[in-house]
Tab-separated table of C-alpha atoms in Angstrom:
chain	number	residue	atom	x	y	z
A	1	GLY	CA	-34.808	9.911	-11.065
A	2	ASN	CA	-32.092	8.413	-8.947
A	3	SER	CA	-28.490	9.059	-9.884
A	4	VAL	CA	-24.914	8.339	-8.829
A	5	THR	CA	-21.923	10.633	-9.190
A	6	GLN	CA	-18.338	9.412	-8.829
A	7	MET	CA	-15.116	11.331	-8.718
A	8	GLU	CA	-13.617	11.681	-12.137
A	9	GLY	CA	-10.631	9.634	-13.082
A	10	PRO	CA	-8.239	8.433	-13.983
A	11	VAL	CA	-6.594	8.073	-10.597
A	12	THR	CA	-2.940	7.071	-10.400
A	13	LEU	CA	-1.289	6.129	-7.111
A	14	SER	CA	1.871	4.472	-5.925
A	15	GLU	CA	1.776	1.077	-4.253
A	16	GLU	CA	0.906	1.240	-0.524
A	17	ALA	CA	-0.791	4.639	-0.885
A	18	PHE	CA	-4.158	5.394	0.708
A	19	LEU	CA	-7.097	5.321	-1.674
A	20	THR	CA	-10.364	7.230	-1.616
A	21	ILE	CA	-12.830	7.214	-4.484
A	22	ASN	CA	-15.746	9.524	-3.800
A	23	CYS	CA	-19.325	8.554	-4.571
A	24	THR	CA	-22.489	10.511	-3.865
A	25	TYR	CA	-26.025	9.649	-4.785
A	26	THR	CA	-29.457	11.166	-5.249
A	27	ALA	CA	-32.369	8.903	-4.424
A	28	THR	CA	-35.869	8.781	-3.105
A	29	GLY	CA	-36.082	6.355	-0.245
A	30	TYR	CA	-33.137	4.298	0.973
A	31	PRO	CA	-31.655	2.200	-1.794
A	32	SER	CA	-28.950	-0.415	-1.377
A	33	LEU	CA	-25.501	0.835	-2.407
A	34	PHE	CA	-22.759	-1.091	-4.175
A	35	TRP	CA	-19.211	-0.915	-5.417
A	36	TYR	CA	-18.418	-3.000	-8.476
A	37	VAL	CA	-14.926	-3.540	-9.902
A	38	GLN	CA	-13.922	-4.378	-13.447
A	39	TYR	CA	-10.447	-5.834	-13.921
A	40	PRO	CA	-8.911	-5.658	-17.406
A	41	GLY	CA	-10.619	-8.032	-19.807
A	42	GLU	CA	-13.209	-9.162	-17.288
A	43	GLY	CA	-16.831	-8.425	-16.408
A	44	LEU	CA	-17.995	-6.339	-13.470
A	45	GLN	CA	-17.709	-8.052	-10.083
A	46	LEU	CA	-19.412	-7.046	-6.877
A	47	LEU	CA	-16.774	-5.682	-4.495
A	48	LEU	CA	-18.944	-4.713	-1.535
A	49	LYS	CA	-22.395	-3.489	-0.636
A	50	ALA	CA	-24.427	-1.831	2.110
A	51	THR	CA	-28.171	-2.098	2.459
A	52	LYS	CA	-29.029	0.535	5.066
A	53	ALA	CA	-27.754	3.728	6.642
A	54	ASP	CA	-24.519	3.421	8.671
A	55	ASP	CA	-23.834	-0.057	7.282
A	56	LYS	CA	-20.195	-0.632	6.368
A	57	GLY	CA	-19.413	-2.912	3.450
A	58	SER	CA	-15.943	-4.430	3.286
A	59	ASN	CA	-14.009	-6.858	1.127
A	60	LYS	CA	-10.366	-7.414	0.106
A	61	GLY	CA	-9.242	-4.510	2.307
A	62	PHE	CA	-11.728	-2.081	0.750
A	63	GLU	CA	-14.392	-0.381	2.851
A	64	ALA	CA	-17.335	1.934	2.257
A	65	THR	CA	-19.898	3.312	4.721
A	66	TYR	CA	-23.488	4.189	3.806
A	67	ARG	CA	-23.848	7.819	4.945
A	68	LYS	CA	-27.449	8.961	4.707
A	69	GLU	CA	-26.753	12.458	6.038
A	70	THR	CA	-24.230	13.210	3.287
A	71	THR	CA	-25.752	10.817	0.690
A	72	SER	CA	-22.326	9.301	0.165
A	73	PHE	CA	-20.674	5.895	-0.165
A	74	HIS	CA	-16.967	6.621	-0.555
A	75	LEU	CA	-14.625	3.723	-1.268
A	76	GLU	CA	-11.412	3.521	0.790
A	77	LYS	CA	-8.418	1.257	1.102
A	78	GLY	CA	-5.502	1.812	3.437
A	79	SER	CA	-2.706	0.406	1.275
A	80	VAL	CA	-3.280	-0.288	-2.412
A	81	GLN	CA	-1.493	-2.898	-4.476
A	82	VAL	CA	-0.683	-3.100	-8.176
A	83	SER	CA	-3.344	-5.805	-8.449
A	84	ASP	CA	-6.006	-3.237	-7.448
A	85	SER	CA	-5.628	-1.521	-10.828
A	86	ALA	CA	-9.105	-1.647	-12.358
A	87	VAL	CA	-12.209	0.426	-13.069
A	88	TYR	CA	-14.463	0.966	-10.034
A	89	PHE	CA	-18.206	1.626	-10.319
A	90	CYS	CA	-20.470	2.951	-7.600
A	91	ALA	CA	-24.128	1.957	-7.970
A	92	LEU	CA	-27.495	1.958	-6.241
A	93	SER	CA	-30.485	-0.281	-6.731
A	94	GLU	CA	-33.966	0.913	-7.530
A	95	PRO	CA	-37.181	-0.896	-8.434
A	96	GLU	CA	-37.820	-1.402	-12.146
A	97	GLY	CA	-41.082	-3.200	-12.773
A	98	GLY	CA	-40.727	-6.641	-11.237
A	99	ALA	CA	-36.947	-6.390	-10.882
A	100	GLN	CA	-34.284	-4.256	-9.264
A	101	LYS	CA	-32.124	-2.314	-11.672
A	102	LEU	CA	-28.710	-0.906	-10.889
A	103	VAL	CA	-28.030	2.785	-11.455
A	104	PHE	CA	-24.309	3.267	-12.009
A	105	GLY	CA	-21.863	6.103	-11.753
A	106	GLN	CA	-19.557	6.670	-14.709
A	107	GLY	CA	-16.715	4.604	-13.307
A	108	THR	CA	-13.261	5.588	-12.040
A	109	ARG	CA	-10.161	4.070	-13.589
A	110	LEU	CA	-7.497	3.351	-10.965
A	111	THR	CA	-3.872	2.634	-11.834
A	112	ILE	CA	-1.388	1.601	-9.166
A	113	ASN	CA	2.302	1.945	-9.990
A	114	PRO	CA	4.922	-0.222	-8.279
B	1	ASN	CA	-17.325	-21.859	-13.388
B	2	ALA	CA	-18.513	-20.186	-16.592
B	3	GLY	CA	-20.972	-17.752	-14.950
B	4	VAL	CA	-22.300	-15.281	-17.539
B	5	THR	CA	-20.870	-15.670	-21.025
B	6	GLN	CA	-21.260	-13.095	-23.779
B	7	THR	CA	-20.367	-13.447	-27.441
B	8	PRO	CA	-18.887	-11.889	-29.455
B	9	LYS	CA	-16.372	-9.796	-27.491
B	10	PHE	CA	-15.933	-7.282	-30.314
B	11	ARG	CA	-17.914	-6.458	-33.443
B	12	ILE	CA	-17.981	-3.777	-36.115
B	13	LEU	CA	-21.283	-3.268	-37.923
B	14	LYS	CA	-22.244	-1.081	-40.829
B	15	ILE	CA	-25.220	1.248	-40.502
B	16	GLY	CA	-28.445	-0.651	-41.196
B	17	GLN	CA	-27.024	-4.112	-40.515
B	18	SER	CA	-28.501	-6.348	-37.875
B	19	MET	CA	-26.933	-8.642	-35.324
B	20	THR	CA	-27.624	-10.600	-32.161
B	21	LEU	CA	-25.527	-10.336	-29.031
B	22	GLN	CA	-25.568	-13.646	-27.227
B	23	CYS	CA	-25.739	-14.081	-23.457
B	24	THR	CA	-25.945	-17.327	-21.558
B	25	GLN	CA	-25.658	-18.133	-17.852
B	26	ASP	CA	-25.169	-21.488	-16.164
B	27	MET	CA	-26.231	-20.519	-12.633
B	28	ASN	CA	-29.967	-21.181	-13.106
B	29	HIS	CA	-30.715	-17.536	-12.371
B	30	ASN	CA	-34.223	-16.243	-12.930
B	31	TYR	CA	-33.348	-12.597	-13.547
B	32	MET	CA	-31.322	-11.431	-16.517
B	33	TYR	CA	-30.429	-7.927	-17.695
B	34	TRP	CA	-28.877	-6.080	-20.607
B	35	TYR	CA	-27.002	-2.831	-19.958
B	36	ARG	CA	-25.080	-0.531	-22.256
B	37	GLN	CA	-22.161	1.667	-21.289
B	38	ASP	CA	-21.309	4.738	-23.327
B	39	PRO	CA	-17.870	6.374	-22.985
B	40	GLY	CA	-17.521	8.272	-19.709
B	41	MET	CA	-20.997	7.255	-18.601
B	42	GLY	CA	-22.463	4.715	-16.233
B	43	LEU	CA	-24.322	1.636	-17.403
B	44	LYS	CA	-27.947	2.053	-18.492
B	45	LEU	CA	-30.555	-0.723	-18.458
B	46	ILE	CA	-31.873	-1.727	-21.895
B	47	TYR	CA	-34.101	-4.746	-21.170
B	48	TYR	CA	-34.593	-7.217	-18.386
B	49	SER	CA	-36.291	-10.556	-17.777
B	50	VAL	CA	-37.644	-12.043	-14.553
B	51	GLY	CA	-37.927	-15.553	-15.968
B	52	ALA	CA	-38.285	-17.618	-19.117
B	53	GLY	CA	-40.961	-16.176	-21.391
B	54	ILE	CA	-41.069	-12.807	-19.605
B	55	THR	CA	-39.243	-9.690	-20.768
B	56	ASP	CA	-39.683	-5.993	-20.144
B	57	LYS	CA	-38.220	-2.670	-21.236
B	58	GLY	CA	-35.661	-0.793	-19.202
B	59	GLU	CA	-34.475	2.784	-19.476
B	60	VAL	CA	-33.167	2.781	-23.075
B	61	PRO	CA	-34.969	0.043	-25.098
B	62	ASN	CA	-35.372	1.808	-28.454
B	63	GLY	CA	-33.650	0.018	-31.324
B	64	TYR	CA	-33.356	-3.289	-29.469
B	65	ASN	CA	-35.347	-6.470	-28.962
B	66	VAL	CA	-34.895	-9.424	-26.627
B	67	SER	CA	-36.314	-12.874	-26.074
B	68	ARG	CA	-36.090	-15.351	-23.202
B	69	SER	CA	-37.125	-18.776	-24.417
B	70	THR	CA	-34.969	-20.597	-21.848
B	71	THR	CA	-33.687	-19.813	-18.362
B	72	GLU	CA	-30.089	-19.864	-19.631
B	73	ASP	CA	-30.213	-17.591	-22.682
B	74	PHE	CA	-31.102	-13.920	-23.116
B	75	PRO	CA	-30.070	-12.686	-26.583
B	76	LEU	CA	-30.188	-8.994	-27.522
B	77	ARG	CA	-31.140	-8.156	-31.109
B	78	LEU	CA	-30.234	-4.998	-33.031
B	79	GLU	CA	-32.367	-4.796	-36.192
B	80	LEU	CA	-31.110	-1.655	-37.950
B	81	ALA	CA	-27.795	-0.641	-36.463
B	82	ALA	CA	-27.187	3.078	-35.977
B	83	PRO	CA	-24.033	4.956	-34.895
B	84	SER	CA	-25.821	5.861	-31.635
B	85	GLN	CA	-25.685	2.166	-30.728
B	86	THR	CA	-21.890	2.193	-30.591
B	87	SER	CA	-21.290	1.141	-27.008
B	88	VAL	CA	-20.128	-1.624	-24.695
B	89	TYR	CA	-22.935	-4.039	-23.858
B	90	PHE	CA	-23.073	-5.994	-20.608
B	91	CYS	CA	-25.333	-8.900	-19.784
B	92	ALA	CA	-26.005	-9.744	-16.140
B	93	SER	CA	-27.997	-12.254	-14.126
B	94	SER	CA	-29.183	-12.649	-10.544
B	95	ARG	CA	-30.872	-15.467	-8.674
B	96	ASP	CA	-33.740	-13.268	-7.616
B	97	ARG	CA	-34.718	-9.644	-7.310
B	98	ASP	CA	-32.547	-8.612	-4.377
B	99	THR	CA	-29.449	-10.786	-4.758
B	100	GLU	CA	-26.065	-10.036	-6.306
B	101	ALA	CA	-25.906	-9.453	-10.049
B	102	PHE	CA	-23.190	-11.332	-11.973
B	103	PHE	CA	-21.908	-9.689	-15.144
B	104	GLY	CA	-20.440	-10.969	-18.375
B	105	GLN	CA	-17.212	-9.584	-19.860
B	106	GLY	CA	-19.010	-7.266	-22.237
B	107	THR	CA	-19.342	-6.883	-26.008
B	108	ARG	CA	-17.732	-3.844	-27.606
B	109	LEU	CA	-19.857	-2.839	-30.611
B	110	THR	CA	-18.927	-0.173	-33.141
B	111	VAL	CA	-21.396	0.966	-35.803
B	112	VAL	CA	-19.834	2.786	-38.764
């Protein structure tokens, strides 16, 4: 079946550092790809998404490009802030009966120090 | 904006006990989902519903039951709790099949 693999955490950076969180996937067909973020004490929130090859999703300074040739969807941000500390999940969508289910990576915990 | 609300946030159960995890959404979404997240793992789909009165099994349904009598509510029932059900449970909803899923804050369940 389809699967998602994220770089292992935790990741600790200093404020204003460059961030990359790697995500690769295995899928039949061309699923939509997502990054979700979970801030402390909150539920998962959609951060960005891309629905086809070479699409770039972006939000709040974060970007990720759907790379079909490398089956990757790496998350990047040029200058992180303390408020970016959270757990980040890469996911893809696949059909499940009459719905679309999300297949998640294991999550990467990011801590930004001032 | 309440969004997706789950209760309780934390619970400790003894082996063999039963409980219901509550999930309600106020966005009039048709699709609702239950996922579980084990330590160091991604979320796995337990059950889902495409509308009131309709439910179906996901990837890991054993040991769980659901019902969807209203659009708003999608409770998850554990009948005979087992240590393997120790996990964090997330409820989610979406307006339709291909739109963004909104998640609740999660319920951390420990079975001892």
